JSON list of C-alpha atoms in Angstrom, two decimals:
[
{"chain": "A", "resi": 1, "resn": "UNK", "atom": "CA", "xyz": [-52.27, 91.09, -106.68]},
{"chain": "A", "resi": 2, "resn": "UNK", "atom": "CA", "xyz": [-51.21, 91.43, -110.55]},
{"chain": "A", "resi": 3, "resn": "UNK", "atom": "CA", "xyz": [-49.68, 94.67, -109.32]},
{"chain": "A", "resi": 4, "resn": "UNK", "atom": "CA", "xyz": [-47.36, 93.06, -106.43]},
{"chain": "A", "resi": 5, "resn": "UNK", "atom": "CA", "xyz": [-46.43, 90.19, -108.93]},
{"chain": "A", "resi": 6, "resn": "UNK", "atom": "CA", "xyz": [-44.91, 92.57, -111.33]},
{"chain": "A", "resi": 7, "resn": "UNK", "atom": "CA", "xyz": [-43.15, 94.21, -108.74]},
{"chain": "A", "resi": 8, "resn": "UNK", "atom": "CA", "xyz": [-41.45, 91.23, -107.70]},
{"chain": "A", "resi": 9, "resn": "UNK", "atom": "CA", "xyz": [-40.26, 90.28, -111.08]},
{"chain": "A", "resi": 10, "resn": "UNK", "atom": "CA", "xyz": [-38.92, 93.75, -111.80]},
{"chain": "A", "resi": 11, "resn": "UNK", "atom": "CA", "xyz": [-36.80, 92.86, -108.79]},
{"chain": "A", "resi": 12, "resn": "UNK", "atom": "CA", "xyz": [-35.98, 89.61, -109.74]},
{"chain": "A", "resi": 13, "resn": "UNK", "atom": "CA", "xyz": [-35.04, 90.86, -113.12]},
{"chain": "A", "resi": 14, "resn": "UNK", "atom": "CA", "xyz": [-32.48, 93.26, -111.63]},
{"chain": "A", "resi": 15, "resn": "UNK", "atom": "CA", "xyz": [-30.61, 90.69, -109.30]},
{"chain": "A", "resi": 16, "resn": "UNK", "atom": "CA", "xyz": [-31.68, 87.32, -109.33]},
{"chain": "A", "resi": 17, "resn": "UNK", "atom": "CA", "xyz": [-29.53, 85.73, -111.92]},
{"chain": "A", "resi": 18, "resn": "UNK", "atom": "CA", "xyz": [-26.39, 87.48, -110.66]},
{"chain": "A", "resi": 19, "resn": "UNK", "atom": "CA", "xyz": [-27.56, 85.66, -107.00]},
{"chain": "A", "resi": 20, "resn": "UNK", "atom": "CA", "xyz": [-27.94, 82.19, -108.30]},
{"chain": "A", "resi": 21, "resn": "UNK", "atom": "CA", "xyz": [-24.31, 82.24, -110.29]},
{"chain": "A", "resi": 22, "resn": "UNK", "atom": "CA", "xyz": [-23.22, 83.47, -106.72]},
{"chain": "A", "resi": 23, "resn": "UNK", "atom": "CA", "xyz": [-24.45, 80.60, -104.91]},
{"chain": "A", "resi": 24, "resn": "UNK", "atom": "CA", "xyz": [-23.51, 78.27, -107.76]},
{"chain": "A", "resi": 25, "resn": "UNK", "atom": "CA", "xyz": [-20.29, 79.65, -107.62]},
{"chain": "A", "resi": 26, "resn": "UNK", "atom": "CA", "xyz": [-20.31, 79.02, -104.04]},
{"chain": "A", "resi": 27, "resn": "UNK", "atom": "CA", "xyz": [-21.31, 75.47, -103.96]},
{"chain": "A", "resi": 28, "resn": "UNK", "atom": "CA", "xyz": [-19.19, 74.33, -106.60]},
{"chain": "A", "resi": 29, "resn": "UNK", "atom": "CA", "xyz": [-16.24, 75.97, -104.59]},
{"chain": "A", "resi": 30, "resn": "UNK", "atom": "CA", "xyz": [-17.03, 73.96, -101.38]},
{"chain": "A", "resi": 31, "resn": "UNK", "atom": "CA", "xyz": [-17.97, 70.90, -102.97]},
{"chain": "A", "resi": 32, "resn": "UNK", "atom": "CA", "xyz": [-14.17, 70.98, -104.82]},
{"chain": "A", "resi": 33, "resn": "UNK", "atom": "CA", "xyz": [-12.28, 72.09, -101.71]},
{"chain": "A", "resi": 34, "resn": "UNK", "atom": "CA", "xyz": [-13.95, 69.19, -99.47]},
{"chain": "A", "resi": 35, "resn": "UNK", "atom": "CA", "xyz": [-13.41, 66.82, -102.20]},
{"chain": "A", "resi": 36, "resn": "UNK", "atom": "CA", "xyz": [-9.82, 68.21, -102.50]},
{"chain": "A", "resi": 37, "resn": "UNK", "atom": "CA", "xyz": [-9.17, 67.98, -98.48]},
{"chain": "A", "resi": 38, "resn": "UNK", "atom": "CA", "xyz": [-10.28, 64.80, -98.09]},
{"chain": "A", "resi": 39, "resn": "UNK", "atom": "CA", "xyz": [-8.36, 63.09, -100.77]},
{"chain": "A", "resi": 40, "resn": "UNK", "atom": "CA", "xyz": [-5.62, 64.57, -98.46]},
{"chain": "A", "resi": 41, "resn": "UNK", "atom": "CA", "xyz": [-7.21, 63.63, -95.28]},
{"chain": "A", "resi": 42, "resn": "UNK", "atom": "CA", "xyz": [-9.13, 60.78, -95.45]},
{"chain": "A", "resi": 43, "resn": "UNK", "atom": "CA", "xyz": [-8.97, 59.51, -91.99]},
{"chain": "A", "resi": 44, "resn": "UNK", "atom": "CA", "xyz": [-10.34, 62.76, -90.53]},
{"chain": "A", "resi": 45, "resn": "UNK", "atom": "CA", "xyz": [-14.06, 63.15, -88.88]},
{"chain": "A", "resi": 46, "resn": "UNK", "atom": "CA", "xyz": [-16.32, 65.23, -90.92]},
{"chain": "A", "resi": 47, "resn": "UNK", "atom": "CA", "xyz": [-16.30, 68.49, -88.72]},
{"chain": "A", "resi": 48, "resn": "UNK", "atom": "CA", "xyz": [-12.60, 68.86, -88.89]},
{"chain": "A", "resi": 49, "resn": "UNK", "atom": "CA", "xyz": [-12.93, 68.49, -92.68]},
{"chain": "A", "resi": 50, "resn": "UNK", "atom": "CA", "xyz": [-15.24, 70.90, -93.07]},
{"chain": "A", "resi": 51, "resn": "UNK", "atom": "CA", "xyz": [-13.04, 73.32, -91.01]},
{"chain": "A", "resi": 52, "resn": "UNK", "atom": "CA", "xyz": [-10.22, 72.55, -93.46]},
{"chain": "A", "resi": 53, "resn": "UNK", "atom": "CA", "xyz": [-12.12, 72.83, -96.49]},
{"chain": "A", "resi": 54, "resn": "UNK", "atom": "CA", "xyz": [-12.91, 77.00, -95.41]},
{"chain": "A", "resi": 55, "resn": "UNK", "atom": "CA", "xyz": [-16.48, 76.56, -95.87]},
{"chain": "A", "resi": 56, "resn": "UNK", "atom": "CA", "xyz": [-17.33, 79.25, -93.79]},
{"chain": "A", "resi": 57, "resn": "UNK", "atom": "CA", "xyz": [-15.02, 81.63, -95.57]},
{"chain": "A", "resi": 58, "resn": "UNK", "atom": "CA", "xyz": [-16.56, 80.89, -98.70]},
{"chain": "A", "resi": 59, "resn": "UNK", "atom": "CA", "xyz": [-20.38, 81.25, -97.24]},
{"chain": "A", "resi": 60, "resn": "UNK", "atom": "CA", "xyz": [-19.11, 84.53, -96.08]},
{"chain": "A", "resi": 61, "resn": "UNK", "atom": "CA", "xyz": [-17.56, 85.74, -99.18]},
{"chain": "A", "resi": 62, "resn": "UNK", "atom": "CA", "xyz": [-21.11, 84.48, -100.70]},
{"chain": "A", "resi": 63, "resn": "UNK", "atom": "CA", "xyz": [-23.02, 86.42, -98.23]},
{"chain": "A", "resi": 64, "resn": "UNK", "atom": "CA", "xyz": [-21.23, 89.71, -98.75]},
{"chain": "A", "resi": 65, "resn": "UNK", "atom": "CA", "xyz": [-21.75, 89.42, -102.79]},
{"chain": "A", "resi": 66, "resn": "UNK", "atom": "CA", "xyz": [-25.51, 88.75, -102.58]},
{"chain": "A", "resi": 67, "resn": "UNK", "atom": "CA", "xyz": [-25.88, 91.43, -100.52]},
{"chain": "A", "resi": 68, "resn": "UNK", "atom": "CA", "xyz": [-24.18, 93.63, -102.97]},
{"chain": "A", "resi": 69, "resn": "UNK", "atom": "CA", "xyz": [-26.07, 91.66, -105.97]},
{"chain": "A", "resi": 70, "resn": "UNK", "atom": "CA", "xyz": [-29.50, 92.74, -104.51]},
{"chain": "A", "resi": 71, "resn": "UNK", "atom": "CA", "xyz": [-28.51, 96.18, -103.33]},
{"chain": "A", "resi": 72, "resn": "UNK", "atom": "CA", "xyz": [-26.62, 97.67, -106.13]},
{"chain": "A", "resi": 73, "resn": "UNK", "atom": "CA", "xyz": [-29.66, 97.74, -108.84]},
{"chain": "A", "resi": 74, "resn": "UNK", "atom": "CA", "xyz": [-32.03, 99.07, -106.15]},
{"chain": "A", "resi": 75, "resn": "UNK", "atom": "CA", "xyz": [-29.68, 102.04, -105.22]},
{"chain": "A", "resi": 76, "resn": "UNK", "atom": "CA", "xyz": [-29.57, 103.04, -109.05]},
{"chain": "A", "resi": 77, "resn": "UNK", "atom": "CA", "xyz": [-33.42, 102.46, -110.03]},
{"chain": "A", "resi": 78, "resn": "UNK", "atom": "CA", "xyz": [-33.65, 104.24, -113.41]},
{"chain": "A", "resi": 79, "resn": "UNK", "atom": "CA", "xyz": [-36.46, 105.40, -115.66]},
{"chain": "A", "resi": 80, "resn": "UNK", "atom": "CA", "xyz": [-37.53, 102.17, -116.73]},
{"chain": "A", "resi": 81, "resn": "UNK", "atom": "CA", "xyz": [-38.35, 101.01, -113.16]},
{"chain": "A", "resi": 82, "resn": "UNK", "atom": "CA", "xyz": [-39.73, 104.17, -112.56]},
{"chain": "A", "resi": 83, "resn": "UNK", "atom": "CA", "xyz": [-42.05, 103.99, -115.49]},
{"chain": "A", "resi": 84, "resn": "UNK", "atom": "CA", "xyz": [-42.84, 100.30, -114.12]},
{"chain": "A", "resi": 85, "resn": "UNK", "atom": "CA", "xyz": [-44.18, 101.67, -110.86]},
{"chain": "A", "resi": 86, "resn": "UNK", "atom": "CA", "xyz": [-45.39, 104.97, -112.32]},
{"chain": "A", "resi": 87, "resn": "UNK", "atom": "CA", "xyz": [-47.81, 102.38, -114.52]},
{"chain": "A", "resi": 88, "resn": "UNK", "atom": "CA", "xyz": [-49.08, 100.18, -111.87]},
{"chain": "A", "resi": 89, "resn": "UNK", "atom": "CA", "xyz": [-49.70, 103.02, -109.11]},
{"chain": "A", "resi": 90, "resn": "UNK", "atom": "CA", "xyz": [-48.93, 101.30, -106.08]},
{"chain": "A", "resi": 91, "resn": "UNK", "atom": "CA", "xyz": [-48.36, 102.55, -102.93]},
{"chain": "A", "resi": 92, "resn": "UNK", "atom": "CA", "xyz": [-44.30, 103.17, -101.86]},
{"chain": "A", "resi": 93, "resn": "UNK", "atom": "CA", "xyz": [-44.74, 101.34, -98.83]},
{"chain": "A", "resi": 94, "resn": "UNK", "atom": "CA", "xyz": [-45.91, 98.27, -100.75]},
{"chain": "A", "resi": 95, "resn": "UNK", "atom": "CA", "xyz": [-43.16, 98.51, -103.33]},
{"chain": "A", "resi": 96, "resn": "UNK", "atom": "CA", "xyz": [-40.71, 98.54, -100.26]},
{"chain": "A", "resi": 97, "resn": "UNK", "atom": "CA", "xyz": [-42.54, 95.36, -98.56]},
{"chain": "A", "resi": 98, "resn": "UNK", "atom": "CA", "xyz": [-42.20, 93.71, -101.80]},
{"chain": "A", "resi": 99, "resn": "UNK", "atom": "CA", "xyz": [-38.75, 94.42, -102.36]},
{"chain": "A", "resi": 100, "resn": "UNK", "atom": "CA", "xyz": [-37.71, 93.30, -98.46]},
{"chain": "A", "resi": 101, "resn": "UNK", "atom": "CA", "xyz": [-39.46, 90.28, -99.32]},
{"chain": "A", "resi": 102, "resn": "UNK", "atom": "CA", "xyz": [-37.43, 89.65, -102.32]},
{"chain": "A", "resi": 103, "resn": "UNK", "atom": "CA", "xyz": [-34.32, 90.12, -100.60]},
{"chain": "A", "resi": 104, "resn": "UNK", "atom": "CA", "xyz": [-35.32, 88.04, -97.65]},
{"chain": "A", "resi": 105, "resn": "UNK", "atom": "CA", "xyz": [-36.08, 85.10, -100.51]},
{"chain": "A", "resi": 106, "resn": "UNK", "atom": "CA", "xyz": [-32.42, 85.57, -102.00]},
{"chain": "A", "resi": 107, "resn": "UNK", "atom": "CA", "xyz": [-31.28, 84.78, -98.43]},
{"chain": "A", "resi": 108, "resn": "UNK", "atom": "CA", "xyz": [-33.32, 81.81, -98.24]},
{"chain": "A", "resi": 109, "resn": "UNK", "atom": "CA", "xyz": [-31.64, 80.54, -101.21]},
{"chain": "A", "resi": 110, "resn": "UNK", "atom": "CA", "xyz": [-28.53, 81.25, -99.77]},
{"chain": "A", "resi": 111, "resn": "UNK", "atom": "CA", "xyz": [-29.11, 79.21, -96.75]},
{"chain": "A", "resi": 112, "resn": "UNK", "atom": "CA", "xyz": [-30.50, 76.46, -98.71]},
{"chain": "A", "resi": 113, "resn": "UNK", "atom": "CA", "xyz": [-28.12, 76.17, -100.84]},
{"chain": "A", "resi": 114, "resn": "UNK", "atom": "CA", "xyz": [-25.68, 75.59, -97.93]},
{"chain": "A", "resi": 115, "resn": "UNK", "atom": "CA", "xyz": [-27.97, 72.90, -96.45]},
{"chain": "A", "resi": 116, "resn": "UNK", "atom": "CA", "xyz": [-27.97, 71.09, -99.92]},
{"chain": "A", "resi": 117, "resn": "UNK", "atom": "CA", "xyz": [-24.17, 71.57, -100.02]},
{"chain": "A", "resi": 118, "resn": "UNK", "atom": "CA", "xyz": [-23.49, 70.18, -96.26]},
{"chain": "A", "resi": 119, "resn": "UNK", "atom": "CA", "xyz": [-25.52, 67.62, -96.70]},
{"chain": "A", "resi": 120, "resn": "UNK", "atom": "CA", "xyz": [-24.46, 66.29, -99.91]},
{"chain": "A", "resi": 121, "resn": "UNK", "atom": "CA", "xyz": [-20.67, 66.44, -98.57]},
{"chain": "A", "resi": 122, "resn": "UNK", "atom": "CA", "xyz": [-22.08, 64.13, -95.77]},
{"chain": "A", "resi": 123, "resn": "UNK", "atom": "CA", "xyz": [-23.26, 61.59, -97.89]},
{"chain": "A", "resi": 124, "resn": "UNK", "atom": "CA", "xyz": [-20.19, 61.49, -99.82]},
{"chain": "A", "resi": 125, "resn": "UNK", "atom": "CA", "xyz": [-18.35, 61.29, -96.47]},
{"chain": "A", "resi": 126, "resn": "UNK", "atom": "CA", "xyz": [-20.44, 58.45, -95.10]},
{"chain": "A", "resi": 127, "resn": "UNK", "atom": "CA", "xyz": [-19.70, 56.42, -98.11]},
{"chain": "A", "resi": 128, "resn": "UNK", "atom": "CA", "xyz": [-16.20, 57.07, -98.74]},
{"chain": "A", "resi": 129, "resn": "UNK", "atom": "CA", "xyz": [-14.57, 57.59, -95.46]},
{"chain": "A", "resi": 130, "resn": "UNK", "atom": "CA", "xyz": [-12.03, 55.15, -94.11]},
{"chain": "A", "resi": 131, "resn": "UNK", "atom": "CA", "xyz": [-13.47, 55.52, -90.76]},
{"chain": "A", "resi": 132, "resn": "UNK", "atom": "CA", "xyz": [-16.32, 53.44, -89.04]},
{"chain": "A", "resi": 133, "resn": "UNK", "atom": "CA", "xyz": [-19.59, 56.08, -89.12]},
{"chain": "A", "resi": 134, "resn": "UNK", "atom": "CA", "xyz": [-22.82, 55.84, -89.24]},
{"chain": "A", "resi": 135, "resn": "UNK", "atom": "CA", "xyz": [-25.97, 57.89, -90.06]},
{"chain": "A", "resi": 136, "resn": "UNK", "atom": "CA", "xyz": [-26.09, 58.90, -86.31]},
{"chain": "A", "resi": 137, "resn": "UNK", "atom": "CA", "xyz": [-22.64, 59.70, -86.46]},
{"chain": "A", "resi": 138, "resn": "UNK", "atom": "CA", "xyz": [-23.27, 62.04, -88.86]},
{"chain": "A", "resi": 139, "resn": "UNK", "atom": "CA", "xyz": [-26.16, 63.31, -87.46]},
{"chain": "A", "resi": 140, "resn": "UNK", "atom": "CA", "xyz": [-23.61, 64.34, -83.98]},
{"chain": "A", "resi": 141, "resn": "UNK", "atom": "CA", "xyz": [-21.34, 66.14, -86.31]},
{"chain": "A", "resi": 142, "resn": "UNK", "atom": "CA", "xyz": [-23.98, 68.80, -87.07]},
{"chain": "A", "resi": 143, "resn": "UNK", "atom": "CA", "xyz": [-23.44, 69.50, -83.39]},
{"chain": "A", "resi": 144, "resn": "UNK", "atom": "CA", "xyz": [-19.63, 69.33, -82.81]},
{"chain": "A", "resi": 145, "resn": "UNK", "atom": "CA", "xyz": [-19.25, 71.56, -86.14]},
{"chain": "A", "resi": 146, "resn": "UNK", "atom": "CA", "xyz": [-19.86, 75.24, -85.48]},
{"chain": "A", "resi": 147, "resn": "UNK", "atom": "CA", "xyz": [-20.60, 75.65, -89.36]},
{"chain": "A", "resi": 148, "resn": "UNK", "atom": "CA", "xyz": [-22.74, 72.78, -90.02]},
{"chain": "A", "resi": 149, "resn": "UNK", "atom": "CA", "xyz": [-24.60, 73.75, -86.28]},
{"chain": "A", "resi": 150, "resn": "UNK", "atom": "CA", "xyz": [-24.92, 77.45, -87.48]},
{"chain": "A", "resi": 151, "resn": "UNK", "atom": "CA", "xyz": [-26.89, 76.36, -90.61]},
{"chain": "A", "resi": 152, "resn": "UNK", "atom": "CA", "xyz": [-29.15, 73.72, -89.35]},
{"chain": "A", "resi": 153, "resn": "UNK", "atom": "CA", "xyz": [-29.36, 74.36, -85.68]},
{"chain": "A", "resi": 154, "resn": "UNK", "atom": "CA", "xyz": [-31.44, 70.84, -85.39]},
{"chain": "A", "resi": 155, "resn": "UNK", "atom": "CA", "xyz": [-33.01, 70.83, -81.93]},
{"chain": "A", "resi": 156, "resn": "UNK", "atom": "CA", "xyz": [-31.50, 74.44, -80.93]},
{"chain": "A", "resi": 157, "resn": "UNK", "atom": "CA", "xyz": [-34.06, 76.83, -81.05]},
{"chain": "A", "resi": 158, "resn": "UNK", "atom": "CA", "xyz": [-32.24, 79.92, -80.38]},
{"chain": "A", "resi": 159, "resn": "UNK", "atom": "CA", "xyz": [-30.14, 79.18, -83.52]},
{"chain": "A", "resi": 160, "resn": "UNK", "atom": "CA", "xyz": [-32.94, 78.85, -85.33]},
{"chain": "A", "resi": 161, "resn": "UNK", "atom": "CA", "xyz": [-34.43, 82.20, -84.39]},
{"chain": "A", "resi": 162, "resn": "UNK", "atom": "CA", "xyz": [-31.05, 83.96, -84.94]},
{"chain": "A", "resi": 163, "resn": "UNK", "atom": "CA", "xyz": [-31.17, 82.23, -88.60]},
{"chain": "A", "resi": 164, "resn": "UNK", "atom": "CA", "xyz": [-34.63, 83.18, -89.18]},
{"chain": "A", "resi": 165, "resn": "UNK", "atom": "CA", "xyz": [-33.79, 87.06, -88.07]},
{"chain": "A", "resi": 166, "resn": "UNK", "atom": "CA", "xyz": [-30.65, 86.98, -90.01]},
{"chain": "A", "resi": 167, "resn": "UNK", "atom": "CA", "xyz": [-32.61, 86.12, -93.35]},
{"chain": "A", "resi": 168, "resn": "UNK", "atom": "CA", "xyz": [-35.52, 88.36, -92.47]},
{"chain": "A", "resi": 169, "resn": "UNK", "atom": "CA", "xyz": [-33.60, 91.30, -90.74]},
{"chain": "A", "resi": 170, "resn": "UNK", "atom": "CA", "xyz": [-30.84, 91.62, -93.64]},
{"chain": "A", "resi": 171, "resn": "UNK", "atom": "CA", "xyz": [-33.59, 91.33, -96.30]},
{"chain": "A", "resi": 172, "resn": "UNK", "atom": "CA", "xyz": [-35.58, 94.35, -94.73]},
{"chain": "A", "resi": 173, "resn": "UNK", "atom": "CA", "xyz": [-32.13, 96.27, -94.19]},
{"chain": "A", "resi": 174, "resn": "UNK", "atom": "CA", "xyz": [-31.16, 95.89, -97.52]},
{"chain": "A", "resi": 175, "resn": "UNK", "atom": "CA", "xyz": [-34.18, 97.14, -98.87]},
{"chain": "A", "resi": 176, "resn": "UNK", "atom": "CA", "xyz": [-34.03, 100.45, -96.29]},
{"chain": "A", "resi": 177, "resn": "UNK", "atom": "CA", "xyz": [-30.23, 100.42, -97.26]},
{"chain": "A", "resi": 178, "resn": "UNK", "atom": "CA", "xyz": [-30.84, 101.39, -101.08]},
{"chain": "A", "resi": 179, "resn": "UNK", "atom": "CA", "xyz": [-33.97, 103.11, -100.28]},
{"chain": "A", "resi": 180, "resn": "UNK", "atom": "CA", "xyz": [-31.55, 105.54, -98.50]},
{"chain": "A", "resi": 181, "resn": "UNK", "atom": "CA", "xyz": [-28.81, 105.51, -100.88]},
{"chain": "A", "resi": 182, "resn": "UNK", "atom": "CA", "xyz": [-31.31, 106.84, -103.39]},
{"chain": "A", "resi": 183, "resn": "UNK", "atom": "CA", "xyz": [-31.82, 110.22, -101.59]},
{"chain": "A", "resi": 184, "resn": "UNK", "atom": "CA", "xyz": [-28.18, 110.33, -100.98]},
{"chain": "A", "resi": 185, "resn": "UNK", "atom": "CA", "xyz": [-28.50, 109.38, -97.14]},
{"chain": "A", "resi": 186, "resn": "UNK", "atom": "CA", "xyz": [-26.90, 106.14, -94.96]},
{"chain": "A", "resi": 187, "resn": "UNK", "atom": "CA", "xyz": [-28.59, 103.64, -93.47]},
{"chain": "A", "resi": 188, "resn": "UNK", "atom": "CA", "xyz": [-26.96, 101.73, -90.31]},
{"chain": "A", "resi": 189, "resn": "UNK", "atom": "CA", "xyz": [-29.20, 98.72, -90.23]},
{"chain": "A", "resi": 190, "resn": "UNK", "atom": "CA", "xyz": [-27.61, 96.52, -93.05]},
{"chain": "A", "resi": 191, "resn": "UNK", "atom": "CA", "xyz": [-24.09, 97.73, -92.04]},
{"chain": "A", "resi": 192, "resn": "UNK", "atom": "CA", "xyz": [-24.91, 96.22, -88.48]},
{"chain": "A", "resi": 193, "resn": "UNK", "atom": "CA", "xyz": [-26.74, 93.37, -89.59]},
{"chain": "A", "resi": 194, "resn": "UNK", "atom": "CA", "xyz": [-23.85, 92.23, -91.78]},
{"chain": "A", "resi": 195, "resn": "UNK", "atom": "CA", "xyz": [-21.20, 92.69, -89.10]},
{"chain": "A", "resi": 196, "resn": "UNK", "atom": "CA", "xyz": [-23.16, 90.92, -86.65]},
{"chain": "A", "resi": 197, "resn": "UNK", "atom": "CA", "xyz": [-23.22, 87.94, -89.24]},
{"chain": "A", "resi": 198, "resn": "UNK", "atom": "CA", "xyz": [-19.84, 87.80, -90.21]},
{"chain": "A", "resi": 199, "resn": "UNK", "atom": "CA", "xyz": [-18.73, 88.31, -86.62]},
{"chain": "A", "resi": 200, "resn": "UNK", "atom": "CA", "xyz": [-20.78, 85.39, -85.20]},
{"chain": "A", "resi": 201, "resn": "UNK", "atom": "CA", "xyz": [-20.73, 82.99, -88.07]},
{"chain": "A", "resi": 202, "resn": "UNK", "atom": "CA", "xyz": [-19.95, 80.33, -87.64]},
{"chain": "A", "resi": 203, "resn": "UNK", "atom": "CA", "xyz": [-20.91, 79.69, -83.82]},
{"chain": "A", "resi": 204, "resn": "UNK", "atom": "CA", "xyz": [-20.78, 77.38, -81.18]},
{"chain": "A", "resi": 205, "resn": "UNK", "atom": "CA", "xyz": [-23.66, 75.25, -79.71]},
{"chain": "A", "resi": 206, "resn": "UNK", "atom": "CA", "xyz": [-25.67, 77.47, -76.84]},
{"chain": "A", "resi": 207, "resn": "UNK", "atom": "CA", "xyz": [-23.98, 80.59, -75.24]},
{"chain": "A", "resi": 208, "resn": "UNK", "atom": "CA", "xyz": [-24.98, 83.54, -74.11]},
{"chain": "A", "resi": 209, "resn": "UNK", "atom": "CA", "xyz": [-23.88, 85.77, -77.27]},
{"chain": "A", "resi": 210, "resn": "UNK", "atom": "CA", "xyz": [-26.92, 84.15, -79.11]},
{"chain": "A", "resi": 211, "resn": "UNK", "atom": "CA", "xyz": [-29.20, 86.01, -77.16]},
{"chain": "A", "resi": 212, "resn": "UNK", "atom": "CA", "xyz": [-27.30, 89.16, -77.43]},
{"chain": "A", "resi": 213, "resn": "UNK", "atom": "CA", "xyz": [-27.25, 88.75, -81.03]},
{"chain": "A", "resi": 214, "resn": "UNK", "atom": "CA", "xyz": [-30.91, 88.19, -81.15]},
{"chain": "A", "resi": 215, "resn": "UNK", "atom": "CA", "xyz": [-31.31, 91.41, -79.24]},
{"chain": "A", "resi": 216, "resn": "UNK", "atom": "CA", "xyz": [-29.54, 93.28, -81.55]},
{"chain": "A", "resi": 217, "resn": "UNK", "atom": "CA", "xyz": [-30.87, 92.00, -84.58]},
{"chain": "A", "resi": 218, "resn": "UNK", "atom": "CA", "xyz": [-34.27, 92.83, -83.50]},
{"chain": "A", "resi": 219, "resn": "UNK", "atom": "CA", "xyz": [-33.45, 96.40, -83.37]},
{"chain": "A", "resi": 220, "resn": "UNK", "atom": "CA", "xyz": [-32.83, 97.16, -86.98]},
{"chain": "A", "resi": 221, "resn": "UNK", "atom": "CA", "xyz": [-35.57, 94.71, -88.27]},
{"chain": "A", "resi": 222, "resn": "UNK", "atom": "CA", "xyz": [-38.02, 96.51, -85.88]},
{"chain": "A", "resi": 223, "resn": "UNK", "atom": "CA", "xyz": [-36.51, 99.79, -86.58]},
{"chain": "A", "resi": 224, "resn": "UNK", "atom": "CA", "xyz": [-36.82, 99.45, -90.63]},
{"chain": "A", "resi": 225, "resn": "UNK", "atom": "CA", "xyz": [-40.10, 97.94, -90.12]},
{"chain": "A", "resi": 226, "resn": "UNK", "atom": "CA", "xyz": [-41.82, 100.94, -88.33]},
{"chain": "A", "resi": 227, "resn": "UNK", "atom": "CA", "xyz": [-40.23, 103.00, -91.33]},
{"chain": "A", "resi": 228, "resn": "UNK", "atom": "CA", "xyz": [-41.15, 100.86, -93.94]},
{"chain": "A", "resi": 229, "resn": "UNK", "atom": "CA", "xyz": [-44.78, 101.50, -93.27]},
{"chain": "A", "resi": 230, "resn": "UNK", "atom": "CA", "xyz": [-44.05, 105.25, -92.56]},
{"chain": "A", "resi": 231, "resn": "UNK", "atom": "CA", "xyz": [-45.98, 107.46, -95.60]},
{"chain": "A", "resi": 232, "resn": "UNK", "atom": "CA", "xyz": [-48.31, 106.11, -98.25]},
{"chain": "A", "resi": 233, "resn": "UNK", "atom": "CA", "xyz": [-47.33, 108.02, -101.32]},
{"chain": "A", "resi": 234, "resn": "UNK", "atom": "CA", "xyz": [-48.27, 106.43, -105.09]},
{"chain": "A", "resi": 235, "resn": "UNK", "atom": "CA", "xyz": [-45.89, 106.27, -107.54]},
{"chain": "A", "resi": 236, "resn": "UNK", "atom": "CA", "xyz": [-47.05, 108.24, -110.69]},
{"chain": "A", "resi": 237, "resn": "UNK", "atom": "CA", "xyz": [-46.01, 107.82, -114.38]},
{"chain": "A", "resi": 238, "resn": "UNK", "atom": "CA", "xyz": [-44.56, 111.16, -115.45]}
]
């Protein structure tokens, strides 16, 4: 177990602080944008304020930056990382799995940060708006706003499946992309996952497009996992 923890720490040292900086920047940008928008449109419903504050665009930029932050260091693993892996004598497929889980955790942090921002803006809106609103009104806004519903699908089960596949699928695809880049080859799974998320996010409640997206996200995820468990070479310190 200590070997896996050491590998996990190696990946956190390479990019976690960059990811956290991106998340903090995203949260500040959205909160400031929401506050400024509400000063101009204090009598607008919450879902419209979220749209006018460019939440979805800020989130998409953060999503792309997080992807770059976790992929680039792994595309250029140097002698220090090789030494660490060689000293631990751990199988390559285990390293790939740990990296995939770390990548997934970064996307979970992205999602959690957005949840906190949406809850904070909802609370602020509830206390300061001139409109007659209640907690039930805020709850319904999560169904009306594509951005809010994409982050918290509530009782929309396909929405939760899509969200979970997004985090796991992109995490595994990012690992495979960096691994292929190290040997001078291109991996299509990450490109497909990023393209799908940028096209489908945010989305309206329901719709056959969700089923289509889930099906296409399963393909790169399953293909990447099959490649992940192939082979069993052990890193050796040279």
